[in-house]
Amino acid sequence: MPEDERGLARTVQEIREAVRRHTVRFERAIPLIASENLLSPYAKELLISDFHSRYAEGLPGERYYEGNEEVDRVERICLDLARRLFRCSFADVRPVSGTVANLAVLKALAEPGDLVGSTQLANGAHISSASFGAFGLRGVKPIHYAWDPERMTIDVPKTRAILLDARPKLCLFGLSLFLFPMPLEELRPTLEEIGARGWYDAAHVLGLIAGGEFQDPLREGCEVLSASTHKTLPGPQHGILLAETKDQAVEKRLASGAFPGVTSNHHLHTMAGLAVALAEHLAFGRAYASQTVRNARALAQALHERGFDVLAEPLGFTRSHTIAVRVAREGGGEAAARKLADAGIITNKNLLPGDTSSKHPGGVRLGTPEVTRVGMKEREMVRIAELFDDLLHKDRPAADVLAAAGELKSGFTTVQYCFGAGEAAYRYYDLVGRDP
Ligand code: DSN
């Protein structure tokens, strides 16, 4: 073998080794990233299917490539399941991510120069609505809602005044630090008064909405919903558009926003995996969503009892999968998140209301989608809070906490709330990167 080829073969082994180390690390870790989740085995196997190798531009039955009969069948099933799960008239599963879905909505429903209502980043918005994100790409300008930091949601009277004054044609609701439902019904008359469309970015709470554990935006004044599909809805990394509208022109514009607007081919393997995830959520989503929220509240309560400054205590901390903890006393968001990661507890530093530096935010964001997915319940949330306390308040060495986290996780390595749950062959962390 020529030297260059040998070097490249070593590079391939290095890549496989890195993925294996990562997989083993996560198998032993307590992953608390609010935007992450695990695929079911049946969804995951489709990611390495032949669908990965194919093109299918267009819609089922109207493709630009031959050979798509089974792709069409799966995409039709996927669309039917999406409309059924979210009780809506329109679905499009071609956006390849949440941000791409957001761009499709902006392409469909806004023009460059338009004003679009949104939340400020420090109050929990996604970067899509920043001028350096999707809003900037489409050339629209954000009009920021007023925020109530105590209640961690939009201040309705002040926002009404802002909207009446600026009169945006589109209003985006939805957050990446999403603790409480948005006051959609309270703002609905204002949106109607100024003729603005309601648009909801449900990425974080998609599985909670489908599971009946959060607000139902398509029934509360939003005509269009965009989302990624891998957070509280435990599907593959993908995007989705949904709408409940009597205006067929809106459906057409959304479809054309998705293709050819912001995708050429969509990702057929993840679309197939999404179809499985939607079916499994119809079967198990209510139980999963309910336990996810109960776990978040239990974790918040247990941290609060151990002296952590968990936001929104008077409101019960959260009604979603997410909690926010101000960690000034624990060294700030960056130091706390790093220390936790070294001890096997994976979180992210996060901006909190009042923060001014995105490099040095005052909080950490914690989420329960993944720990719930592997079967943890309230008792384990208390145990996790004890590990936080040991590490960040009692100076227990990181190596000890890492071992304790691994011990706790060792009983929770199969995916639940899906078909085939708990079968030995479906140990989630065994499926990739085990044996390079
Ligand atoms: N980056 C995701 C999150 O962590 O919230 C949103 O896209």
Short mmCIF file of C-alpha atoms and ligand atoms in Angstrom, two decimals:
data_model
loop_
_atom_site.label_atom_id
_atom_site.label_comp_id
_atom_site.label_asym_id
_atom_site.label_seq_id
_atom_site.Cartn_x
_atom_site.Cartn_y
_atom_site.Cartn_z
CA MET A 1 0.00 0.00 0.00
CA PRO A 2 1.50 3.41 -0.91
CA GLU A 3 2.49 5.55 2.08
CA ASP A 4 -0.18 8.13 1.34
CA GLU A 5 -2.88 5.44 1.31
CA ARG A 6 -1.57 3.99 4.58
CA GLY A 7 -1.75 7.45 6.14
CA LEU A 8 -5.31 7.91 4.97
CA ALA A 9 -6.27 4.45 6.29
CA ARG A 10 -4.89 5.54 9.68
CA THR A 11 -6.98 8.69 9.42
CA VAL A 12 -10.10 6.58 8.85
CA GLN A 13 -9.25 4.50 11.92
CA GLU A 14 -8.70 7.68 13.91
CA ILE A 15 -12.17 8.92 12.92
CA ARG A 16 -13.76 5.59 13.88
CA GLU A 17 -11.90 5.58 17.20
CA ALA A 18 -13.05 9.12 17.98
CA VAL A 19 -16.68 8.17 17.35
CA ARG A 20 -16.24 5.06 19.49
CA ARG A 21 -14.77 7.09 22.39
CA HIS A 22 -17.59 9.62 22.04
CA THR A 23 -20.19 6.83 22.10
CA VAL A 24 -18.73 5.21 25.19
CA ARG A 25 -18.50 8.61 26.90
CA PHE A 26 -22.18 9.29 26.29
CA GLU A 27 -23.16 5.80 27.33
CA ARG A 28 -21.69 6.57 30.76
CA ALA A 29 -22.77 10.21 30.91
CA ILE A 30 -25.85 12.05 32.13
CA PRO A 31 -26.80 14.07 29.01
CA LEU A 32 -28.93 17.08 29.96
CA ILE A 33 -28.83 19.12 26.75
CA ALA A 34 -32.42 20.32 26.25
CA SER A 35 -32.19 20.05 22.45
CA GLU A 36 -30.83 16.52 22.21
CA ASN A 37 -32.43 13.09 22.24
CA LEU A 38 -31.94 9.49 21.18
CA LEU A 39 -33.41 7.74 18.16
CA SER A 40 -35.36 4.54 18.49
CA PRO A 41 -33.68 1.46 16.99
CA TYR A 42 -36.18 1.22 14.11
CA ALA A 43 -35.70 4.90 13.25
CA LYS A 44 -31.95 4.61 13.56
CA GLU A 45 -31.55 1.62 11.24
CA LEU A 46 -33.10 3.65 8.41
CA LEU A 47 -30.33 6.22 8.60
CA ILE A 48 -27.91 3.75 7.00
CA SER A 49 -30.46 2.42 4.49
CA ASP A 50 -30.25 2.90 0.72
CA PHE A 51 -32.56 5.92 1.06
CA HIS A 52 -29.40 7.72 2.07
CA SER A 53 -28.00 7.34 -1.44
CA ARG A 54 -30.92 8.67 -3.48
CA TYR A 55 -32.45 11.80 -4.88
CA ALA A 56 -36.16 12.57 -4.82
CA GLU A 57 -36.70 16.26 -5.53
CA GLY A 58 -40.32 17.36 -5.65
CA LEU A 59 -43.32 15.74 -3.99
CA PRO A 60 -44.51 12.10 -3.94
CA GLY A 61 -45.80 11.23 -7.42
CA GLU A 62 -44.21 14.34 -8.94
CA ARG A 63 -40.50 13.61 -8.78
CA TYR A 64 -37.69 14.69 -11.04
CA TYR A 65 -35.91 11.30 -10.67
CA GLU A 66 -36.91 7.72 -11.43
CA GLY A 67 -36.81 4.90 -8.89
CA ASN A 68 -38.71 6.70 -6.15
CA GLU A 69 -41.76 4.44 -5.75
CA GLU A 70 -40.87 3.30 -2.22
CA VAL A 71 -39.60 6.76 -1.26
CA ASP A 72 -42.99 8.12 -2.34
CA ARG A 73 -44.76 5.49 -0.27
CA VAL A 74 -42.71 6.35 2.84
CA GLU A 75 -43.03 10.11 2.37
CA ARG A 76 -46.83 9.82 1.97
CA ILE A 77 -46.95 7.81 5.20
CA CYS A 78 -44.73 10.40 6.89
CA LEU A 79 -47.00 13.27 5.80
CA ASP A 80 -50.14 11.41 6.91
CA LEU A 81 -48.62 10.67 10.31
CA ALA A 82 -47.52 14.31 10.73
CA ARG A 83 -50.99 15.66 9.88
CA ARG A 84 -52.58 13.11 12.22
CA LEU A 85 -50.22 13.73 15.14
CA PHE A 86 -50.55 17.52 14.94
CA ARG A 87 -54.18 17.58 13.75
CA CYS A 88 -53.49 19.91 10.84
CA SER A 89 -54.25 20.33 7.16
CA PHE A 90 -50.70 20.72 5.83
CA ALA A 91 -47.33 19.12 6.42
CA ASP A 92 -44.03 19.29 4.54
CA VAL A 93 -41.14 17.09 5.61
CA ARG A 94 -38.55 18.33 3.16
CA PRO A 95 -36.69 20.93 5.24
CA VAL A 96 -33.52 19.22 6.42
CA SER A 97 -33.33 21.06 9.74
CA GLY A 98 -35.18 23.49 11.99
CA THR A 99 -33.28 26.50 10.75
CA VAL A 100 -33.93 25.46 7.15
CA ALA A 101 -37.64 25.13 8.02
CA ASN A 102 -37.50 28.66 9.45
CA LEU A 103 -35.90 29.93 6.25
CA ALA A 104 -38.67 28.25 4.24
CA VAL A 105 -41.30 30.13 6.27
CA LEU A 106 -39.46 33.40 5.83
CA LYS A 107 -39.18 32.75 2.08
CA ALA A 108 -42.91 31.94 1.92
CA LEU A 109 -44.42 34.58 4.17
CA ALA A 110 -42.05 37.56 4.28
CA GLU A 111 -40.22 39.84 1.89
CA PRO A 112 -36.87 41.56 2.36
CA GLY A 113 -37.36 44.71 4.42
CA ASP A 114 -40.39 43.37 6.30
CA LEU A 115 -40.67 43.67 10.05
CA VAL A 116 -41.14 40.36 11.88
CA GLY A 117 -42.04 40.08 15.57
CA SER A 118 -39.68 37.98 17.70
CA THR A 119 -38.07 37.51 21.10
CA GLN A 120 -34.58 38.79 21.94
CA LEU A 121 -31.78 36.23 22.15
CA ALA A 122 -31.02 36.99 25.82
CA ASN A 123 -34.63 36.18 26.60
CA GLY A 124 -34.32 32.74 25.05
CA ALA A 125 -34.89 33.14 21.30
CA HIS A 126 -33.18 30.93 18.73
CA ILE A 127 -30.44 32.43 16.55
CA SER A 128 -32.78 32.09 13.52
CA SER A 129 -34.39 35.35 14.60
CA ALA A 130 -31.10 37.25 14.87
CA SER A 131 -29.90 39.62 12.20
CA PHE A 132 -26.82 37.37 11.87
CA GLY A 133 -29.10 34.32 11.42
CA ALA A 134 -32.04 33.40 9.18
CA PHE A 135 -33.77 36.78 9.66
CA GLY A 136 -30.67 38.53 8.32
CA LEU A 137 -30.39 36.12 5.38
CA ARG A 138 -33.95 36.92 4.32
CA GLY A 139 -33.36 40.62 5.00
CA VAL A 140 -36.21 40.97 7.51
CA LYS A 141 -35.92 43.08 10.64
CA PRO A 142 -36.86 41.83 14.10
CA ILE A 143 -39.33 43.76 16.22
CA HIS A 144 -38.70 42.53 19.74
CA TYR A 145 -41.48 41.66 22.15
CA ALA A 146 -41.31 43.01 25.70
CA TRP A 147 -40.22 40.36 28.20
CA ASP A 148 -41.29 39.56 31.74
CA PRO A 149 -38.14 38.05 33.34
CA GLU A 150 -39.99 36.94 36.47
CA ARG A 151 -42.52 34.93 34.52
CA MET A 152 -40.01 34.02 31.76
CA THR A 153 -42.50 34.85 29.04
CA ILE A 154 -43.73 37.73 26.88
CA ASP A 155 -45.12 40.80 28.68
CA VAL A 156 -48.51 40.99 26.93
CA PRO A 157 -49.63 44.64 27.56
CA LYS A 158 -46.23 46.10 26.62
CA THR A 159 -45.94 43.81 23.60
CA ARG A 160 -49.41 44.78 22.42
CA ALA A 161 -48.28 48.42 22.40
CA ILE A 162 -45.10 47.53 20.48
CA LEU A 163 -47.06 45.54 17.86
CA LEU A 164 -49.72 48.21 17.42
CA ASP A 165 -46.97 50.72 16.79
CA ALA A 166 -44.69 48.64 14.48
CA ARG A 167 -47.41 46.55 12.76
CA PRO A 168 -45.22 43.60 11.61
CA LYS A 169 -46.89 41.28 9.07
CA LEU A 170 -45.50 38.12 10.65
CA CYS A 171 -44.96 37.29 14.34
CA LEU A 172 -42.66 34.47 15.41
CA PHE A 173 -43.20 32.74 18.74
CA GLY A 174 -40.96 30.05 20.13
CA LEU A 175 -37.72 29.78 22.08
CA SER A 176 -34.57 27.81 22.72
CA LEU A 177 -34.88 28.45 26.45
CA PHE A 178 -38.52 27.46 26.54
CA LEU A 179 -39.86 27.17 30.09
CA PHE A 180 -43.49 28.30 29.74
CA PRO A 181 -46.08 28.45 26.95
CA MET A 182 -46.26 31.66 24.93
CA PRO A 183 -49.30 33.88 25.54
CA LEU A 184 -50.73 33.20 22.08
CA GLU A 185 -54.40 33.50 22.98
CA GLU A 186 -53.78 36.78 24.81
CA LEU A 187 -51.97 38.24 21.78
CA ARG A 188 -54.31 36.78 19.17
CA PRO A 189 -56.68 39.81 19.08
CA THR A 190 -53.69 42.11 18.57
CA LEU A 191 -52.38 40.00 15.69
CA GLU A 192 -55.84 40.02 14.13
CA GLU A 193 -56.10 43.79 14.61
CA ILE A 194 -52.85 44.46 12.73
CA GLY A 195 -53.34 41.65 10.19
CA ALA A 196 -50.21 39.73 11.24
CA ARG A 197 -49.80 35.98 10.78
CA GLY A 198 -48.79 33.92 13.80
CA TRP A 199 -45.80 31.60 13.27
CA TYR A 200 -44.57 29.21 15.95
CA ASP A 201 -41.09 27.69 16.11
CA ALA A 202 -41.85 24.51 18.04
CA ALA A 203 -38.43 22.88 17.75
CA HIS A 204 -37.93 22.47 21.49
CA VAL A 205 -41.46 21.54 22.43
CA LEU A 206 -42.66 19.61 19.37
CA GLY A 207 -42.93 16.29 21.22
CA LEU A 208 -44.62 17.95 24.20
CA ILE A 209 -47.22 19.57 21.93
CA ALA A 210 -47.87 16.24 20.21
CA GLY A 211 -48.04 14.53 23.60
CA GLY A 212 -50.66 16.99 24.89
CA GLU A 213 -48.27 18.44 27.52
CA PHE A 214 -47.83 21.97 26.18
CA GLN A 215 -49.86 24.60 24.37
CA ASP A 216 -51.35 23.76 20.97
CA PRO A 217 -50.20 26.67 18.78
CA LEU A 218 -52.20 25.73 15.68
CA ARG A 219 -55.36 26.03 17.78
CA GLU A 220 -54.25 29.15 19.66
CA GLY A 221 -53.74 31.63 16.84
CA CYS A 222 -50.68 30.46 14.89
CA GLU A 223 -51.33 29.46 11.31
CA VAL A 224 -47.87 28.03 10.64
CA LEU A 225 -45.48 25.94 12.69
CA SER A 226 -41.85 25.10 11.92
CA ALA A 227 -39.58 22.81 13.89
CA SER A 228 -36.63 20.54 14.05
CA THR A 229 -37.58 16.96 14.81
CA HIS A 230 -34.99 15.66 17.26
CA LYS A 231 -35.58 17.37 20.59
CA THR A 232 -38.68 16.46 22.61
CA LEU A 233 -39.91 14.70 19.47
CA PRO A 234 -37.25 11.97 19.44
CA GLY A 235 -36.74 11.74 15.68
CA PRO A 236 -33.69 12.13 13.47
CA GLN A 237 -32.02 15.48 12.84
CA HIS A 238 -34.47 16.90 10.33
CA GLY A 239 -37.04 19.69 9.91
CA ILE A 240 -40.79 19.98 9.42
CA LEU A 241 -43.40 22.53 8.39
CA LEU A 242 -47.01 22.27 9.57
CA ALA A 243 -49.97 24.55 8.99
CA GLU A 244 -53.63 24.75 9.82
CA THR A 245 -54.96 27.21 7.32
CA LYS A 246 -57.94 27.77 5.09
CA ASP A 247 -55.71 29.68 2.70
CA GLN A 248 -54.43 27.24 0.05
CA ALA A 249 -52.08 29.92 -1.21
CA VAL A 250 -50.24 29.76 2.12
CA GLU A 251 -49.80 25.99 1.75
CA LYS A 252 -48.47 26.46 -1.79
CA ARG A 253 -46.07 29.17 -0.69
CA LEU A 254 -44.78 27.03 2.20
CA ALA A 255 -44.24 24.05 -0.12
CA SER A 256 -42.39 26.19 -2.60
CA GLY A 257 -40.41 27.77 0.27
CA ALA A 258 -39.25 24.25 1.19
CA PHE A 259 -38.53 23.22 -2.41
CA PRO A 260 -37.04 24.77 -4.44
CA GLY A 261 -36.69 27.62 -1.94
CA VAL A 262 -34.32 26.22 0.64
CA THR A 263 -33.69 22.58 -0.35
CA SER A 264 -32.77 20.76 -3.52
CA ASN A 265 -32.90 17.11 -2.49
CA HIS A 266 -34.29 16.46 0.94
CA HIS A 267 -32.65 13.80 3.11
CA LEU A 268 -34.63 10.65 2.43
CA HIS A 269 -33.05 8.48 5.12
CA THR A 270 -33.86 10.98 7.87
CA MET A 271 -37.33 11.50 6.38
CA ALA A 272 -37.92 7.73 6.71
CA GLY A 273 -36.58 7.80 10.28
CA LEU A 274 -38.90 10.69 11.01
CA ALA A 275 -41.87 8.65 9.78
CA VAL A 276 -40.97 5.95 12.33
CA ALA A 277 -40.54 8.55 15.08
CA LEU A 278 -43.97 10.07 14.30
CA ALA A 279 -45.64 6.65 14.43
CA GLU A 280 -43.90 5.82 17.70
CA HIS A 281 -44.90 9.20 19.14
CA LEU A 282 -48.53 8.49 18.27
CA ALA A 283 -48.19 5.25 20.24
CA PHE A 284 -45.99 6.34 23.16
CA GLY A 285 -45.74 10.16 22.99
CA ARG A 286 -48.27 10.98 25.70
CA ALA A 287 -46.51 8.88 28.31
CA TYR A 288 -43.10 10.14 27.20
CA ALA A 289 -44.06 13.83 27.17
CA SER A 290 -45.72 13.60 30.57
CA GLN A 291 -42.69 11.92 32.19
CA THR A 292 -40.31 14.39 30.50
CA VAL A 293 -42.10 17.37 32.08
CA ARG A 294 -42.43 15.64 35.47
CA ASN A 295 -38.72 14.91 35.39
CA ALA A 296 -37.87 18.54 34.59
CA ARG A 297 -39.94 19.78 37.51
CA ALA A 298 -38.47 17.15 39.84
CA LEU A 299 -34.91 18.06 38.83
CA ALA A 300 -35.66 21.76 39.33
CA GLN A 301 -37.18 21.16 42.76
CA ALA A 302 -34.30 18.96 43.88
CA LEU A 303 -31.71 21.52 42.73
CA HIS A 304 -33.64 24.33 44.42
CA GLU A 305 -33.68 22.36 47.68
CA ARG A 306 -29.90 22.06 47.43
CA GLY A 307 -29.37 25.83 47.15
CA PHE A 308 -29.28 26.27 43.38
CA ASP A 309 -30.86 29.41 41.91
CA VAL A 310 -33.39 27.77 39.57
CA LEU A 311 -35.37 30.38 37.64
CA ALA A 312 -39.13 30.87 38.02
CA GLU A 313 -39.49 29.11 41.36
CA PRO A 314 -42.85 30.79 42.19
CA LEU A 315 -44.26 29.41 38.93
CA GLY A 316 -43.09 25.85 39.57
CA PHE A 317 -39.82 26.36 37.62
CA THR A 318 -41.05 25.03 34.28
CA ARG A 319 -43.90 23.54 32.31
CA SER A 320 -41.62 22.05 29.68
CA HIS A 321 -38.59 19.77 29.41
CA THR A 322 -36.19 22.61 30.27
CA ILE A 323 -35.01 24.37 33.38
CA ALA A 324 -32.66 27.33 33.73
CA VAL A 325 -30.22 27.73 36.60
CA ARG A 326 -28.39 30.97 37.37
CA VAL A 327 -24.93 29.85 38.43
CA ALA A 328 -23.22 33.09 39.48
CA ARG A 329 -22.29 31.52 42.84
CA GLU A 330 -20.97 28.43 41.09
CA GLY A 331 -18.52 30.39 38.90
CA GLY A 332 -20.77 31.44 35.98
CA GLY A 333 -22.26 29.48 33.08
CA GLU A 334 -19.05 28.69 31.26
CA ALA A 335 -17.11 27.40 34.28
CA ALA A 336 -20.05 25.46 35.70
CA ALA A 337 -20.89 23.75 32.39
CA ARG A 338 -17.24 22.79 31.87
CA LYS A 339 -16.89 21.42 35.40
CA LEU A 340 -20.07 19.40 35.00
CA ALA A 341 -18.91 17.98 31.66
CA ASP A 342 -15.62 16.87 33.21
CA ALA A 343 -17.73 15.00 35.76
CA GLY A 344 -19.90 13.30 33.12
CA ILE A 345 -22.89 15.64 33.26
CA ILE A 346 -23.41 17.27 29.87
CA THR A 347 -25.15 20.67 29.86
CA ASN A 348 -24.69 23.98 28.05
CA LYS A 349 -23.93 27.47 29.25
CA ASN A 350 -26.87 29.72 28.44
CA LEU A 351 -27.77 33.39 28.29
CA LEU A 352 -30.33 34.40 30.90
CA PRO A 353 -32.43 37.59 30.99
CA GLY A 354 -30.20 40.50 31.91
CA ASP A 355 -27.01 38.89 30.56
CA THR A 356 -24.99 41.05 28.22
CA SER A 357 -22.14 38.76 27.14
CA SER A 358 -22.88 35.64 25.10
CA LYS A 359 -19.31 34.47 25.85
CA HIS A 360 -19.85 34.68 29.60
CA PRO A 361 -23.51 33.87 30.21
CA GLY A 362 -24.86 33.63 33.73
CA GLY A 363 -26.69 30.35 33.45
CA VAL A 364 -26.79 26.74 32.47
CA ARG A 365 -29.72 25.20 30.62
CA LEU A 366 -30.78 21.69 31.60
CA GLY A 367 -33.22 19.43 29.79
CA THR A 368 -34.74 16.06 30.48
CA PRO A 369 -35.55 14.63 26.97
CA GLU A 370 -32.68 12.15 26.85
CA VAL A 371 -32.60 10.98 30.47
CA THR A 372 -36.35 10.39 30.23
CA ARG A 373 -35.92 8.53 26.95
CA VAL A 374 -33.66 5.96 28.65
CA GLY A 375 -36.22 5.43 31.40
CA MET A 376 -35.16 7.72 34.25
CA LYS A 377 -37.88 9.00 36.56
CA GLU A 378 -38.21 11.44 39.48
CA ARG A 379 -36.00 9.34 41.78
CA GLU A 380 -33.09 9.60 39.35
CA MET A 381 -33.64 13.37 39.02
CA VAL A 382 -33.00 13.70 42.77
CA ARG A 383 -29.85 11.64 42.37
CA ILE A 384 -28.67 13.92 39.53
CA ALA A 385 -29.29 17.00 41.71
CA GLU A 386 -27.17 15.38 44.44
CA LEU A 387 -24.33 15.01 41.93
CA PHE A 388 -24.63 18.73 41.05
CA ASP A 389 -24.50 19.59 44.75
CA ASP A 390 -21.52 17.30 45.43
CA LEU A 391 -19.56 18.77 42.54
CA LEU A 392 -20.46 22.46 42.58
CA HIS A 393 -21.14 23.08 46.28
CA LYS A 394 -19.29 20.39 48.22
CA ASP A 395 -16.11 20.24 46.11
CA ARG A 396 -16.29 16.49 45.64
CA PRO A 397 -13.57 15.62 43.08
CA ALA A 398 -14.75 15.47 39.46
CA ALA A 399 -13.37 11.94 39.09
CA ASP A 400 -15.61 10.72 41.95
CA VAL A 401 -18.68 12.38 40.47
CA LEU A 402 -17.80 10.99 37.03
CA ALA A 403 -17.74 7.49 38.50
CA ALA A 404 -21.02 8.07 40.33
CA ALA A 405 -22.65 9.43 37.15
CA GLY A 406 -21.48 6.34 35.25
CA GLU A 407 -22.84 4.08 37.95
CA LEU A 408 -26.23 5.83 37.83
CA LYS A 409 -26.33 5.66 34.02
CA SER A 410 -25.37 1.99 33.89
CA GLY A 411 -28.97 1.02 34.63
CA PHE A 412 -30.34 3.21 31.81
CA THR A 413 -28.84 2.42 28.42
CA THR A 414 -31.80 1.23 26.39
CA VAL A 415 -34.27 3.50 24.64
CA GLN A 416 -37.84 3.44 25.95
CA TYR A 417 -41.18 4.75 24.58
CA CYS A 418 -40.70 3.00 21.22
CA PHE A 419 -41.39 -0.33 19.57
CA GLY A 420 -38.94 -3.01 20.76
CA ALA A 421 -38.07 -0.93 23.83
CA GLY A 422 -35.70 -2.57 26.27
CA GLU A 423 -34.81 -5.55 24.10
CA ALA A 424 -31.16 -6.42 24.62
CA ALA A 425 -30.42 -6.09 20.91
CA TYR A 426 -31.53 -2.49 21.09
CA ARG A 427 -29.02 -1.17 23.58
CA TYR A 428 -28.83 2.30 22.08
CA TYR A 429 -25.20 3.00 22.72
CA ASP A 430 -24.13 -0.36 21.26
CA LEU A 431 -25.30 0.42 17.78
CA VAL A 432 -22.53 2.73 16.59
CA GLY A 433 -18.80 2.94 16.95
CA ARG A 434 -18.34 -0.08 19.20
CA ASP A 435 -15.86 -2.18 17.32
CA PRO A 436 -13.52 -0.32 15.00
N1 DSN B 1 -29.09 24.63 19.04
C1 DSN B 1 -30.42 24.25 19.48
C2 DSN B 1 -30.55 24.39 20.95
O1 DSN B 1 -29.68 23.90 21.64
O2 DSN B 1 -31.50 24.95 21.44
C3 DSN B 1 -31.45 24.96 18.74
O3 DSN B 1 -31.24 24.82 17.37
#
